[in-house]
Every structure is written in C-alpha cells, then in structure tokens.
mmCIF file of C-alpha atoms in Angstrom:
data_model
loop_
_atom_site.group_PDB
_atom_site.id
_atom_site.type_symbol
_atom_site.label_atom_id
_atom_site.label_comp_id
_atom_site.label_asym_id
_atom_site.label_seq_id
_atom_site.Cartn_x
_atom_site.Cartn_y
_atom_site.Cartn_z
ATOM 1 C CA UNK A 1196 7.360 9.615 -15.090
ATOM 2 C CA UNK A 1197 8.307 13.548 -15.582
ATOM 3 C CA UNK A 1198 6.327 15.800 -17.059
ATOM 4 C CA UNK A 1199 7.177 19.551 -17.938
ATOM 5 C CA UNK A 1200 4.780 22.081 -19.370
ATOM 6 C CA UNK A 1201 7.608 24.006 -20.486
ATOM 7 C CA UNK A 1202 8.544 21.742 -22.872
ATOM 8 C CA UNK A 1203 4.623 22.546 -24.389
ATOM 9 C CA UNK A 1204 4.018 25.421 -26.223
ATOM 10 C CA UNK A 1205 2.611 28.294 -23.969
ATOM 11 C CA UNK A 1206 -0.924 28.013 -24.912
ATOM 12 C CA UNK A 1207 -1.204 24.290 -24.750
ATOM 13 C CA UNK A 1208 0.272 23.666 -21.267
ATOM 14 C CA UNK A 1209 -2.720 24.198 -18.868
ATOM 15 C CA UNK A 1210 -4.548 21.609 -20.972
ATOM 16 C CA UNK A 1211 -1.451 19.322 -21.408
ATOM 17 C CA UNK A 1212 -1.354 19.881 -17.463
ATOM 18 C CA UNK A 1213 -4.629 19.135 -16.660
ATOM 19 C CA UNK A 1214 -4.637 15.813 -18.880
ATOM 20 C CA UNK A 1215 -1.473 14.726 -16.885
ATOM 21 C CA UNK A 1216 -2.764 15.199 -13.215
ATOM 22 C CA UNK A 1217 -5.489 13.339 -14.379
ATOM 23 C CA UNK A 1218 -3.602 10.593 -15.511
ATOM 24 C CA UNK A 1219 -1.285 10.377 -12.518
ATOM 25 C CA UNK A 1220 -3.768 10.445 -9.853
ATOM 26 C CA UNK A 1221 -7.566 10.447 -10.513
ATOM 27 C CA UNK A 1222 -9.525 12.155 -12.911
ATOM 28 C CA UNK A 1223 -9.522 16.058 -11.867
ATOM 29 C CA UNK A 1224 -10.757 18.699 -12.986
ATOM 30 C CA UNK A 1225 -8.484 21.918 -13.183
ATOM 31 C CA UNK A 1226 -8.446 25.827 -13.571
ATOM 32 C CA UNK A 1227 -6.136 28.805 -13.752
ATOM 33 C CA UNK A 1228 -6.787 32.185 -14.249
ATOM 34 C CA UNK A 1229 -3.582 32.779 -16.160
ATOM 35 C CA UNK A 1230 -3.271 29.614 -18.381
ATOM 36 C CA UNK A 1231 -0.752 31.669 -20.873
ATOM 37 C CA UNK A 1232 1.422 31.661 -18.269
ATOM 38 C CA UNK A 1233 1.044 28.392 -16.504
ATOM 39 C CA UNK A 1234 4.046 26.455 -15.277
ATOM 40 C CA UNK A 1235 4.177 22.845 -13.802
ATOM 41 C CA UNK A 1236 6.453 20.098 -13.121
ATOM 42 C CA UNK A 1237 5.617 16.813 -11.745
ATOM 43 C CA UNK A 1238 7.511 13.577 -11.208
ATOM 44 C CA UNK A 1239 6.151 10.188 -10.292
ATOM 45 C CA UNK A 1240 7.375 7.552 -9.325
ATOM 46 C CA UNK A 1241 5.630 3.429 -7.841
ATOM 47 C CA UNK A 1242 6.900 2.676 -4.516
ATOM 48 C CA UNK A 1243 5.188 -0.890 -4.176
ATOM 49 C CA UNK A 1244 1.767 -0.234 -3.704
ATOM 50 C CA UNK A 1245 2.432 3.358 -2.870
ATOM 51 C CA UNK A 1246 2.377 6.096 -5.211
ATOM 52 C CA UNK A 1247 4.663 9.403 -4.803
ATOM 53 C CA UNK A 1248 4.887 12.570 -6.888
ATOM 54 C CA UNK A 1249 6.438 15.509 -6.662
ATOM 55 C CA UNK A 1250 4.409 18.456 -8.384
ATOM 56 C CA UNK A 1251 5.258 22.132 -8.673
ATOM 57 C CA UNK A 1252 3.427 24.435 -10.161
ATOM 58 C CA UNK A 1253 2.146 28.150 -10.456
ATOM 59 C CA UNK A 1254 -1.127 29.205 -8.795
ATOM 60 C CA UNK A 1255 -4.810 26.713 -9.835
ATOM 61 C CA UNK A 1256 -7.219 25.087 -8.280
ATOM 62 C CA UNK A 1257 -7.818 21.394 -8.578
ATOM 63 C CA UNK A 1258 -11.395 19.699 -7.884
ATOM 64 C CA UNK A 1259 -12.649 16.197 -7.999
ATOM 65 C CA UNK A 1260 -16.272 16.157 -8.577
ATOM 66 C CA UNK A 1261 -19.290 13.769 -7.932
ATOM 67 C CA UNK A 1262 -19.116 13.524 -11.608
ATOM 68 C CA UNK A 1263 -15.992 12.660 -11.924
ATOM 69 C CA UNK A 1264 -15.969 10.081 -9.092
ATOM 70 C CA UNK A 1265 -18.180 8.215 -11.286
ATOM 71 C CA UNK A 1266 -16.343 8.251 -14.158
ATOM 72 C CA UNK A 1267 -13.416 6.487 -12.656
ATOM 73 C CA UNK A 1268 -13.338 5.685 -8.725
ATOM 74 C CA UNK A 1269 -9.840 3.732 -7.861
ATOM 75 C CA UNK A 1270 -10.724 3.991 -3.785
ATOM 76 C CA UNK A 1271 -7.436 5.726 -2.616
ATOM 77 C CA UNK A 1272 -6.085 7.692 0.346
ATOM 78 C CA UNK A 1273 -4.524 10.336 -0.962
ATOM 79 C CA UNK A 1274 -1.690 11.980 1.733
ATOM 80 C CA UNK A 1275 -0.152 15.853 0.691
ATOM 81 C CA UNK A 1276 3.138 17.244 2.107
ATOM 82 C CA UNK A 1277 3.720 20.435 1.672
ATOM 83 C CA UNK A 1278 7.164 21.202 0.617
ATOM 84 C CA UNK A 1279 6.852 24.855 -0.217
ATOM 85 C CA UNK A 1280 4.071 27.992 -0.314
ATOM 86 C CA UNK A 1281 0.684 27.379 0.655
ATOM 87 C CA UNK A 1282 -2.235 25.103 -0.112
ATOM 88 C CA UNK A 1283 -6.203 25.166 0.976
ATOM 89 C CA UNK A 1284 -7.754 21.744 0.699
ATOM 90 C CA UNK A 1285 -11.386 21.052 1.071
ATOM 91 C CA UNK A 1286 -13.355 18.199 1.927
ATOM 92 C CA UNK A 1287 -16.186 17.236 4.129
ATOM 93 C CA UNK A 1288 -17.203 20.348 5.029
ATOM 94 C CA UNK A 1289 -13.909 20.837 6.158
ATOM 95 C CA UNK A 1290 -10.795 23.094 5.507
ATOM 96 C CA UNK A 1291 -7.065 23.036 5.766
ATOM 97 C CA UNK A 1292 -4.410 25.480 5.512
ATOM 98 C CA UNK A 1293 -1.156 23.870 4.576
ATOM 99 C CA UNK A 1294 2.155 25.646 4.945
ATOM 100 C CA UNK A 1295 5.432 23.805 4.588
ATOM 101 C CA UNK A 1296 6.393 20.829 6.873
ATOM 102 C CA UNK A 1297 2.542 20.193 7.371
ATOM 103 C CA UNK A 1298 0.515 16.921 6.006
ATOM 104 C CA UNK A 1299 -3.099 16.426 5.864
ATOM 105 C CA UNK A 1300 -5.053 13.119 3.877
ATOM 106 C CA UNK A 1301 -8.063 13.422 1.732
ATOM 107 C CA UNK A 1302 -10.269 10.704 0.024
ATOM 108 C CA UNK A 1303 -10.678 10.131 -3.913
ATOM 109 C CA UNK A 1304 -14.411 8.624 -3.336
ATOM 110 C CA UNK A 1305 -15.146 12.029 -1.876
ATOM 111 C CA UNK A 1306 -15.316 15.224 -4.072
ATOM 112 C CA UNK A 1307 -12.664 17.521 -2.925
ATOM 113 C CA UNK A 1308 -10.688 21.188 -3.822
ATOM 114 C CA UNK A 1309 -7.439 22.100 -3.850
ATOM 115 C CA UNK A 1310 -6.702 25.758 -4.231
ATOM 116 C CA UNK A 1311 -2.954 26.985 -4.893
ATOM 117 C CA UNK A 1312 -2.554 30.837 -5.209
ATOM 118 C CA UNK A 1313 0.827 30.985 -5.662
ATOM 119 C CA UNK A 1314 3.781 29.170 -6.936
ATOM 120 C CA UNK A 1315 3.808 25.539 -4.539
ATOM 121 C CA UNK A 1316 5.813 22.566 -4.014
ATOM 122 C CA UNK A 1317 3.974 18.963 -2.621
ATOM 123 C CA UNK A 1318 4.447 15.688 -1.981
ATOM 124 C CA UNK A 1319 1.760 13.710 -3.034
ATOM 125 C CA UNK A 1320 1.173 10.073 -1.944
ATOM 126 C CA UNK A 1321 -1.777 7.754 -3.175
ATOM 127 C CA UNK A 1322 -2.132 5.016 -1.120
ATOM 128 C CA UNK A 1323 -5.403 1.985 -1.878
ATOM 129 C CA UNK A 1324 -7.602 2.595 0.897
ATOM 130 C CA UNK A 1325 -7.446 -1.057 1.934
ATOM 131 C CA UNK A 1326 -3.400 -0.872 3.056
ATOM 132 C CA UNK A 1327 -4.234 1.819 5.868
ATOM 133 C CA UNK A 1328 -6.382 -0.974 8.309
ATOM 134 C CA UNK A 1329 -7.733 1.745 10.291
ATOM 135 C CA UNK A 1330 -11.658 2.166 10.451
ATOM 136 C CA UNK A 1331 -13.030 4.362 7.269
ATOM 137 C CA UNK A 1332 -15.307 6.144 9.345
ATOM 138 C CA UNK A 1333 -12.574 7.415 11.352
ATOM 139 C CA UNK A 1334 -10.398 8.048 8.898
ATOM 140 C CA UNK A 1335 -13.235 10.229 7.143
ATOM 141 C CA UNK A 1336 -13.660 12.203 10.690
ATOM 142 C CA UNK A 1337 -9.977 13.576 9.746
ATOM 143 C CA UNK A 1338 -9.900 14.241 5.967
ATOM 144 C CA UNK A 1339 -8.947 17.663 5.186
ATOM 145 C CA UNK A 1340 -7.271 18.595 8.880
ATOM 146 C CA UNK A 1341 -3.922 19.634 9.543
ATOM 147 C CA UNK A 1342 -1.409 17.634 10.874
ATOM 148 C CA UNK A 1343 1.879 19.390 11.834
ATOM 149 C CA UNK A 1344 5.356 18.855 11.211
ATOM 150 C CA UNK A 1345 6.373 20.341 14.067
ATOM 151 C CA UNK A 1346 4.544 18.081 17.030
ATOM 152 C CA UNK A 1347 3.651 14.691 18.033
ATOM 153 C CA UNK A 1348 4.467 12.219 15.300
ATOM 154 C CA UNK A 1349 4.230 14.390 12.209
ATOM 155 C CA UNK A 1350 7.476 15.904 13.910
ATOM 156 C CA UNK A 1351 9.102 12.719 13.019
ATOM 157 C CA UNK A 1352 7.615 11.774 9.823
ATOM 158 C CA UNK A 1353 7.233 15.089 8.037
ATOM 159 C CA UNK A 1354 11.468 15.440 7.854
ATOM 160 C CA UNK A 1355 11.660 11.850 6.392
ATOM 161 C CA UNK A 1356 9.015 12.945 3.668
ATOM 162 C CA UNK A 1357 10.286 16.374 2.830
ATOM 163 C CA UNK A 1358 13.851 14.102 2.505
ATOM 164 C CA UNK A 1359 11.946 11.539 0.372
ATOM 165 C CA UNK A 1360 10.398 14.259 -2.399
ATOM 166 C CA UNK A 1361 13.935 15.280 -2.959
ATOM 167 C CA UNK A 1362 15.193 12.190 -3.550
ATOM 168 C CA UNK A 1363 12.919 10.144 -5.725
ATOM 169 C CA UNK A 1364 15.026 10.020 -8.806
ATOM 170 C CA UNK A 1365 17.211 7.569 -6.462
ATOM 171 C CA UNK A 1366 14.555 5.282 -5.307
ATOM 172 C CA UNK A 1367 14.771 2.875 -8.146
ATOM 173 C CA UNK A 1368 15.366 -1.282 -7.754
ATOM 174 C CA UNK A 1369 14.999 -3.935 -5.135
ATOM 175 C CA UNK A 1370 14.638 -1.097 -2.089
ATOM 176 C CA UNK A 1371 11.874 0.183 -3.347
ATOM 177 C CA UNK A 1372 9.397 -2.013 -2.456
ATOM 178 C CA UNK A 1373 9.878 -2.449 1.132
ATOM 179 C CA UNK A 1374 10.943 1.537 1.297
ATOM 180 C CA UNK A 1375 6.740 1.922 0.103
ATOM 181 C CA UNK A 1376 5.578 -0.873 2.737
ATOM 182 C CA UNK A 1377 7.711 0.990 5.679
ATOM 183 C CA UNK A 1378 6.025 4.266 4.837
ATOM 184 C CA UNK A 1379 2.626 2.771 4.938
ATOM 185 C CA UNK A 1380 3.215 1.802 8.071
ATOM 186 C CA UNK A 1381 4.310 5.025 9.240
ATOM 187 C CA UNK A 1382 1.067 7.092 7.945
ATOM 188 C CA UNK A 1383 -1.127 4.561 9.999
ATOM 189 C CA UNK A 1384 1.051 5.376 12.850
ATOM 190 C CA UNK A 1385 1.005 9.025 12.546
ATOM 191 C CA UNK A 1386 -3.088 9.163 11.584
ATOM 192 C CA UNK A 1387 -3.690 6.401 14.912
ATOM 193 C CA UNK A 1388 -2.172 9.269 17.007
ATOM 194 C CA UNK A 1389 -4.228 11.999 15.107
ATOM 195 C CA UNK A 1390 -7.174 10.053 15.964
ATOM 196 C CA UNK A 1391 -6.628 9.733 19.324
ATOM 197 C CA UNK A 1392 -6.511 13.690 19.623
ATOM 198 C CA UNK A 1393 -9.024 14.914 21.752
ATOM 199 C CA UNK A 1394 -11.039 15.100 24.954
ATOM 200 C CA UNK A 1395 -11.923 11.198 25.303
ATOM 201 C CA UNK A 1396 -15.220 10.520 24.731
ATOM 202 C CA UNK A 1397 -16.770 6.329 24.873
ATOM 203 C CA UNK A 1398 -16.346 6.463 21.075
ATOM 204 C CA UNK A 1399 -12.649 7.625 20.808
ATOM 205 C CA UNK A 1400 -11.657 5.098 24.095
ATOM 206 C CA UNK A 1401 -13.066 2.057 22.141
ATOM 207 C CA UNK A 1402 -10.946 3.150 19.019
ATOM 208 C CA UNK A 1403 -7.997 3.351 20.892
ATOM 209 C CA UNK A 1404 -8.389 0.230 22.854
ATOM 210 C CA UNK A 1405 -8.795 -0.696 18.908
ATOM 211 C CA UNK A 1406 -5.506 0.411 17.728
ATOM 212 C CA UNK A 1407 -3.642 -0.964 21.100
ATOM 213 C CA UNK A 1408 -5.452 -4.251 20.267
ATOM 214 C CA UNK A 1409 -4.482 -4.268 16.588
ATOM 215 C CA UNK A 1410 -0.955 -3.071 17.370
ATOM 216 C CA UNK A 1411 -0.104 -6.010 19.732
ATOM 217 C CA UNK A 1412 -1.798 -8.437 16.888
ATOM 218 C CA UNK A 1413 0.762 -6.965 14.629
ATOM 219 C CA UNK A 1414 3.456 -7.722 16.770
ATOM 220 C CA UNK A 1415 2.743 -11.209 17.421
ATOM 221 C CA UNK A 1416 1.836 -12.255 14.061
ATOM 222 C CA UNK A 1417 4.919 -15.017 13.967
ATOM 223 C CA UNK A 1418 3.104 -16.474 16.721
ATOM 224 C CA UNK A 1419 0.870 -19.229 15.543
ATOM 225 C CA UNK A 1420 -0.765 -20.102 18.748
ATOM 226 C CA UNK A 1421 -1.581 -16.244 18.868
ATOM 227 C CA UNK A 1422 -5.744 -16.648 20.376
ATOM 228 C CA UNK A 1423 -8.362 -13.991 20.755
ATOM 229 C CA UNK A 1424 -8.672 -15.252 24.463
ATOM 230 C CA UNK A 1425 -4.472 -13.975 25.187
ATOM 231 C CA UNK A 1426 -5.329 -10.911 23.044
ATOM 232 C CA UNK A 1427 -8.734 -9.918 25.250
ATOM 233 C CA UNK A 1428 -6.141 -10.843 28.785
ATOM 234 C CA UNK A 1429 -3.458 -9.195 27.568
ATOM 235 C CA UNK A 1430 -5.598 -6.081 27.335
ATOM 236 C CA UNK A 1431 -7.453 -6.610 30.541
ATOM 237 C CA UNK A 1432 -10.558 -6.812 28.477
ATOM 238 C CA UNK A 1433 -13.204 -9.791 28.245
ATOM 239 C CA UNK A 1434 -13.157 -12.445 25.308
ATOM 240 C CA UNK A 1435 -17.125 -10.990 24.396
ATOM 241 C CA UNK A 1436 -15.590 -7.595 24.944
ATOM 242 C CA UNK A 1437 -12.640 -8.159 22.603
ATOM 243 C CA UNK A 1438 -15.142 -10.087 19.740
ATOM 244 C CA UNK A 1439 -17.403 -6.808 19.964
ATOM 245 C CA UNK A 1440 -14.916 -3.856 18.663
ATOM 246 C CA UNK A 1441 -13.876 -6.335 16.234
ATOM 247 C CA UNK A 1442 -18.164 -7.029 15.086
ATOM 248 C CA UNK A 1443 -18.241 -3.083 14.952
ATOM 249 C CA UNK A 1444 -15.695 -3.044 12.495
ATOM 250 C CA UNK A 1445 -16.975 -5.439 10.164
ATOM 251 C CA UNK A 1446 -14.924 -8.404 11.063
ATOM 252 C CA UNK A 1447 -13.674 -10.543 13.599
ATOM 253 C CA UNK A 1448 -10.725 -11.262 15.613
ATOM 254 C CA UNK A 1449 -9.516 -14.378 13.944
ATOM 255 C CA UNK A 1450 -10.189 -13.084 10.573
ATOM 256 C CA UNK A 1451 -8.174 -9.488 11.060
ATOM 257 C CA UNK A 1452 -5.391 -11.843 12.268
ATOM 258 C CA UNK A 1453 -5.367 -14.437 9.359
ATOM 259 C CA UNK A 1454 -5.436 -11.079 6.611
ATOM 260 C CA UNK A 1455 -2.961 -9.091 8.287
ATOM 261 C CA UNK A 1456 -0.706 -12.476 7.736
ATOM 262 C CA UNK A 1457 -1.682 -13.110 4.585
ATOM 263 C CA UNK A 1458 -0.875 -8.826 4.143
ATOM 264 C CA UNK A 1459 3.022 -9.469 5.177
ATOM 265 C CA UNK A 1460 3.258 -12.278 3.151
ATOM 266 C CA UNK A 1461 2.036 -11.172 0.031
ATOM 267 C CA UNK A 1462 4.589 -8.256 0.657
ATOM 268 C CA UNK A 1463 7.408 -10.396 1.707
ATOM 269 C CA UNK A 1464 6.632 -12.400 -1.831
ATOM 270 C CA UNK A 1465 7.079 -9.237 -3.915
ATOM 271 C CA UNK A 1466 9.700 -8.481 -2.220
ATOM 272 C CA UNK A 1467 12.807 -8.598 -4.531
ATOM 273 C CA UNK A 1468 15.545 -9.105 -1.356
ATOM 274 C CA UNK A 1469 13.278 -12.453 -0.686
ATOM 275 C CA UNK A 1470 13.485 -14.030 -3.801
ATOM 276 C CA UNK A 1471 15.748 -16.878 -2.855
ATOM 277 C CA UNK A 1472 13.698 -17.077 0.943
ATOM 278 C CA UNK A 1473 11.504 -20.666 0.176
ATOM 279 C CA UNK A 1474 7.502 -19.847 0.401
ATOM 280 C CA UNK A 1475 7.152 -22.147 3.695
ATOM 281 C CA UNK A 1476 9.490 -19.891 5.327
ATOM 282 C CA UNK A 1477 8.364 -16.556 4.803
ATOM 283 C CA UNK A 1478 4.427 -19.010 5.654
ATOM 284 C CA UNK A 1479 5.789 -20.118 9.036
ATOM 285 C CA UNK A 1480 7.642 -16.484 9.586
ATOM 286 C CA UNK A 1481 3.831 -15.089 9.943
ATOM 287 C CA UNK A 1482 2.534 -17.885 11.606
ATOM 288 C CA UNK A 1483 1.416 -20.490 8.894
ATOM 289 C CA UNK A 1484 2.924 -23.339 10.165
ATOM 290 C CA UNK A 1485 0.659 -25.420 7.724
ATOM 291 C CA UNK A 1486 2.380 -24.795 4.122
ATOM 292 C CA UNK A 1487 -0.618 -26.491 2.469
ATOM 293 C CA UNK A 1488 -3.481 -24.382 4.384
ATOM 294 C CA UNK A 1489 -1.332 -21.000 4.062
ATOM 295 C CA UNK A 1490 -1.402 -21.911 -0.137
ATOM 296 C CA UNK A 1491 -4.802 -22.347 0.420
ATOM 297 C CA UNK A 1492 -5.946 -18.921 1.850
ATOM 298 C CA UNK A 1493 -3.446 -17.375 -0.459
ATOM 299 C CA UNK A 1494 -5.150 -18.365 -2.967
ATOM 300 C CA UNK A 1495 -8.647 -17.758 -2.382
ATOM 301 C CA UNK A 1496 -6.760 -13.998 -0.761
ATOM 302 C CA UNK A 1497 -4.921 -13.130 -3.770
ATOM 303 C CA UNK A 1498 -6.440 -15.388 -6.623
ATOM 304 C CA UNK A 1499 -3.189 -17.083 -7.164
ATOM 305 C CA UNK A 1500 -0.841 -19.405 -4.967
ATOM 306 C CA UNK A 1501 1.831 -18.168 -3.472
ATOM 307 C CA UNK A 1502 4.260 -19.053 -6.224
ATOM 308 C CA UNK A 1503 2.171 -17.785 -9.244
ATOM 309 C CA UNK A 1504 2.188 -14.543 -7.328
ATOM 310 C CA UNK A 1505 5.933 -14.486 -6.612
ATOM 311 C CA UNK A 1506 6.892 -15.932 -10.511
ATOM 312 C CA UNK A 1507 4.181 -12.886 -11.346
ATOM 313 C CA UNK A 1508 5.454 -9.857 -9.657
ATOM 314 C CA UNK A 1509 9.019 -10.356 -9.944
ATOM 315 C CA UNK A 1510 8.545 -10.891 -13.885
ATOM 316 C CA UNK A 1511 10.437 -14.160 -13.506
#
C-alpha cells in the first residue's frame, strides 16, 4: 500500500490523510494547524502477522480516543522508530521524547497522542498483542518510555529497523513471513531487557526469573519429555515455586509449553519455504511426537487441522 497526499488536491489531503491512517492502523483521530499545506507519505506493507509502515509527514498530532477505542478495538502493540525529526507520544500518564535511532511501544486499547511539530520520518510496527508472550501488566508499566538506539539491546535492534524502513519495497515473497516472525522475536527480547531495568525490587526478580524460565522453555521446545519438574531444577527453584509465577500469569506451566508449540507450528505451516516439509515433521520438530494428538490441539488452537490451515494460508 502507498499513499501520497500530493497526488490529492491541496485542500483535500489532510482529510484524505486522516481517512488513510485510520485505515492502516486503528481508527485515529487527526489535526494540523496548516491543513492547506499538509504533506504525507506512507507505505505499508504485511510481514506475517506483523505490520510495518513507513510514514512521513509535515507537523500534526494524532490521538486515539476512548471513543474511538470503542468503535473498533483490534488489541495491538503498536512499536515506533524514529527515523528522522522528533516525536512526543503520550500514554498512561506518561511521556516520550523520540529523536532518531530511538523506539518506544504504545497500546491501541489505551487512548494515546502523538504530537509531530515538524516534518518526521517513523517506522511503525503493529504487532496483535497476543504474539509478544510477555505479561500485559508489564508491558503497560513501559508504554510510552524511551528506549535508545544507542545502549543495551536497542543498540542492536534499532540499526536493523532503521535498515528495514528503507527497504520495504524489497520485502515481498516467501521471506517475508519468517523475516516478520524473527522480528517479533527480537521486540520481546529488547522489551524483556527494558523490563528488567531498574533497582530490583520482589516484583521485578519474579519477572525475570519469569523470562529466564520462559526463555529456556523456548529453547527446549523439540524436547518432548520437556517437564515442569527439569524446568523448576534447572532454575534452582521448587516445582510449587515454578507452578506459582506461572498461576500469577494466568496459566500454567504445561499449558504455556503446549501453546508456545502449537505458536511455532502454526508459523512453520504458513511458512512458504515449508511447504513440501510433511505436517508430522514440523509436529515432532516441536515436540508432538503424537501426529494424531498434535491435529487434535491444532484444531481446537486454530479452529482448523493442521492441513486446512496450511491448504488455507498458502492459497493452495
């Protein structure tokens, strides 16, 4: 998708611009003090589940309302990269100043403000809340915060992004896909470490004894004798202890283990490099060495078996 305002005649673009933001994202609500001369530019593109645009624009302010939230709540993370002048977000009672390099995340379920006053470049990225697997609560603790991309992990990240925005016009086919998946993946790393920042305090120790938890789950999915009672030794932790964080969360151990399999399956499935890799395999790859109970939980998952979903994504 590319849209141009100057392809609009002058006193129809802010409206033609504020229709299309709307239609990209979420419904927003949008003003400019010089509408005449309003310029924009946005370009957006599906990256698997993940959404990217690149907008540029002149000066505005953006706001989602509680009114607005009604009208249409999708329940996304939405992640901005600044790629050039300045940007002050709002949410939660919070503030952050963006200059270029830096990312911050925001929430669509929340009203929030985005105020541009002068010409800008971003990178935006809308992500379903549900893909992150990191506490909501948490996450809302950090909405509207800087994160730098000059430190830590957004040191690492930010570069990659800034490269992605200018190179979105190439990300078309097969690579897609898994390109969207891997930089998932990457935001929940870089937002773990942002939520570890801080003096340590009983709540922040059991969220990172959380993510070290949930991080060695991930990388022993493939095994299928994989048990909360290794998980809770491995981590020098009781079994009770281990079942606990997990209760706190909403879930528990043996059910965050059977969706995150069920999670790289379904994206191993869409995945257009896969398409000739048989469904037991890419089952027993994550730890299903049952083909028939994998189907099963698939199913009742995703609301199709595994090979209505692959015939249905890949249009075959």
């Amino acid at each position: 998708m590319l849209i141009r305002t100057a392809a609009v005649p002058a006193p129809e673009r802010f409206e033609f611009w504020r229709s299309s933001v709307s239609e990209m994202f979420v419904p927003l609500r949008a003003d400019t003090t010089r509408p005449d001369h309003f310029d924009g530019r946005l370009r957006g593109f599906e990256l698997g589940a993940l959404r990217a645009a690149e907008v540029a624009a002149t000066s505005h302010v953006v706001r989602r309302t509680d009114a607005l939230i009604a009208r249409a709540d999708p329940g996304h993370y939405k992640i901005g990269v600044q790629l050039s002048g300045y940007c002050l977000l709002g949410q939660d009672g919070r503030e952050a100043a963006l200059v270029p390099g830096d990312l911050t995340i925001y929430d669509t379920t929340r009203p929030y403000t985005l105020a541009f006053d002068d010409a800008y470049r971003q990178l935006v990225l809308m992500i379903p809340r549900r893909l992150l697997h990191l506490p909501a609560d948490a996450v809302a603790g950090i909405t509207a915060t800087r994160i730098s991309g000059r430190q830590g992990v957004g040191a690492l990240l930010s570069p990659f992004l800034v490269q992605l925005a200018g190179h979105l016009d190439e990300l078309d086919g097969p690579g897609s896909v898994r390109l969207g998946d891997n930089i998932v993946d990457l935001l929940v790393t870089l937002l773990a470490e942002r939520l570890d920042v801080g003096a340590p305090t009983a709540d922040s120790r059991r969220r990172a004894l959380l993510f070290r938890v949930r991080a060695y789950i991930e990388r022993h999915l493939d095994d299928p004798d994989l048990c909360p009672d290794d998980i809770a030794a491995a981590h020098f932790i009781s079994s009770r202890q281990l079942y606990k964080i997990f209760q706190e969360e909403g879930t528990t151990v043996s059910m965050w283990i059977k969706q995150r399999r069920l999670e790289h399956c379904r994206r191993d499935l869409r995945d257009p490099l896969q398409l000739n890799r048989p469904v037991s395999v890419i089952a027993a790859r994550w730890g299903f060495v049952d083909a028939a109970h994998f189907s099963r939980l698939f199913k009742a998952a995703y609301g199709a078996s595994p090979r209505e979903y692959r015939v249905t994504v890949s249009g075959g």
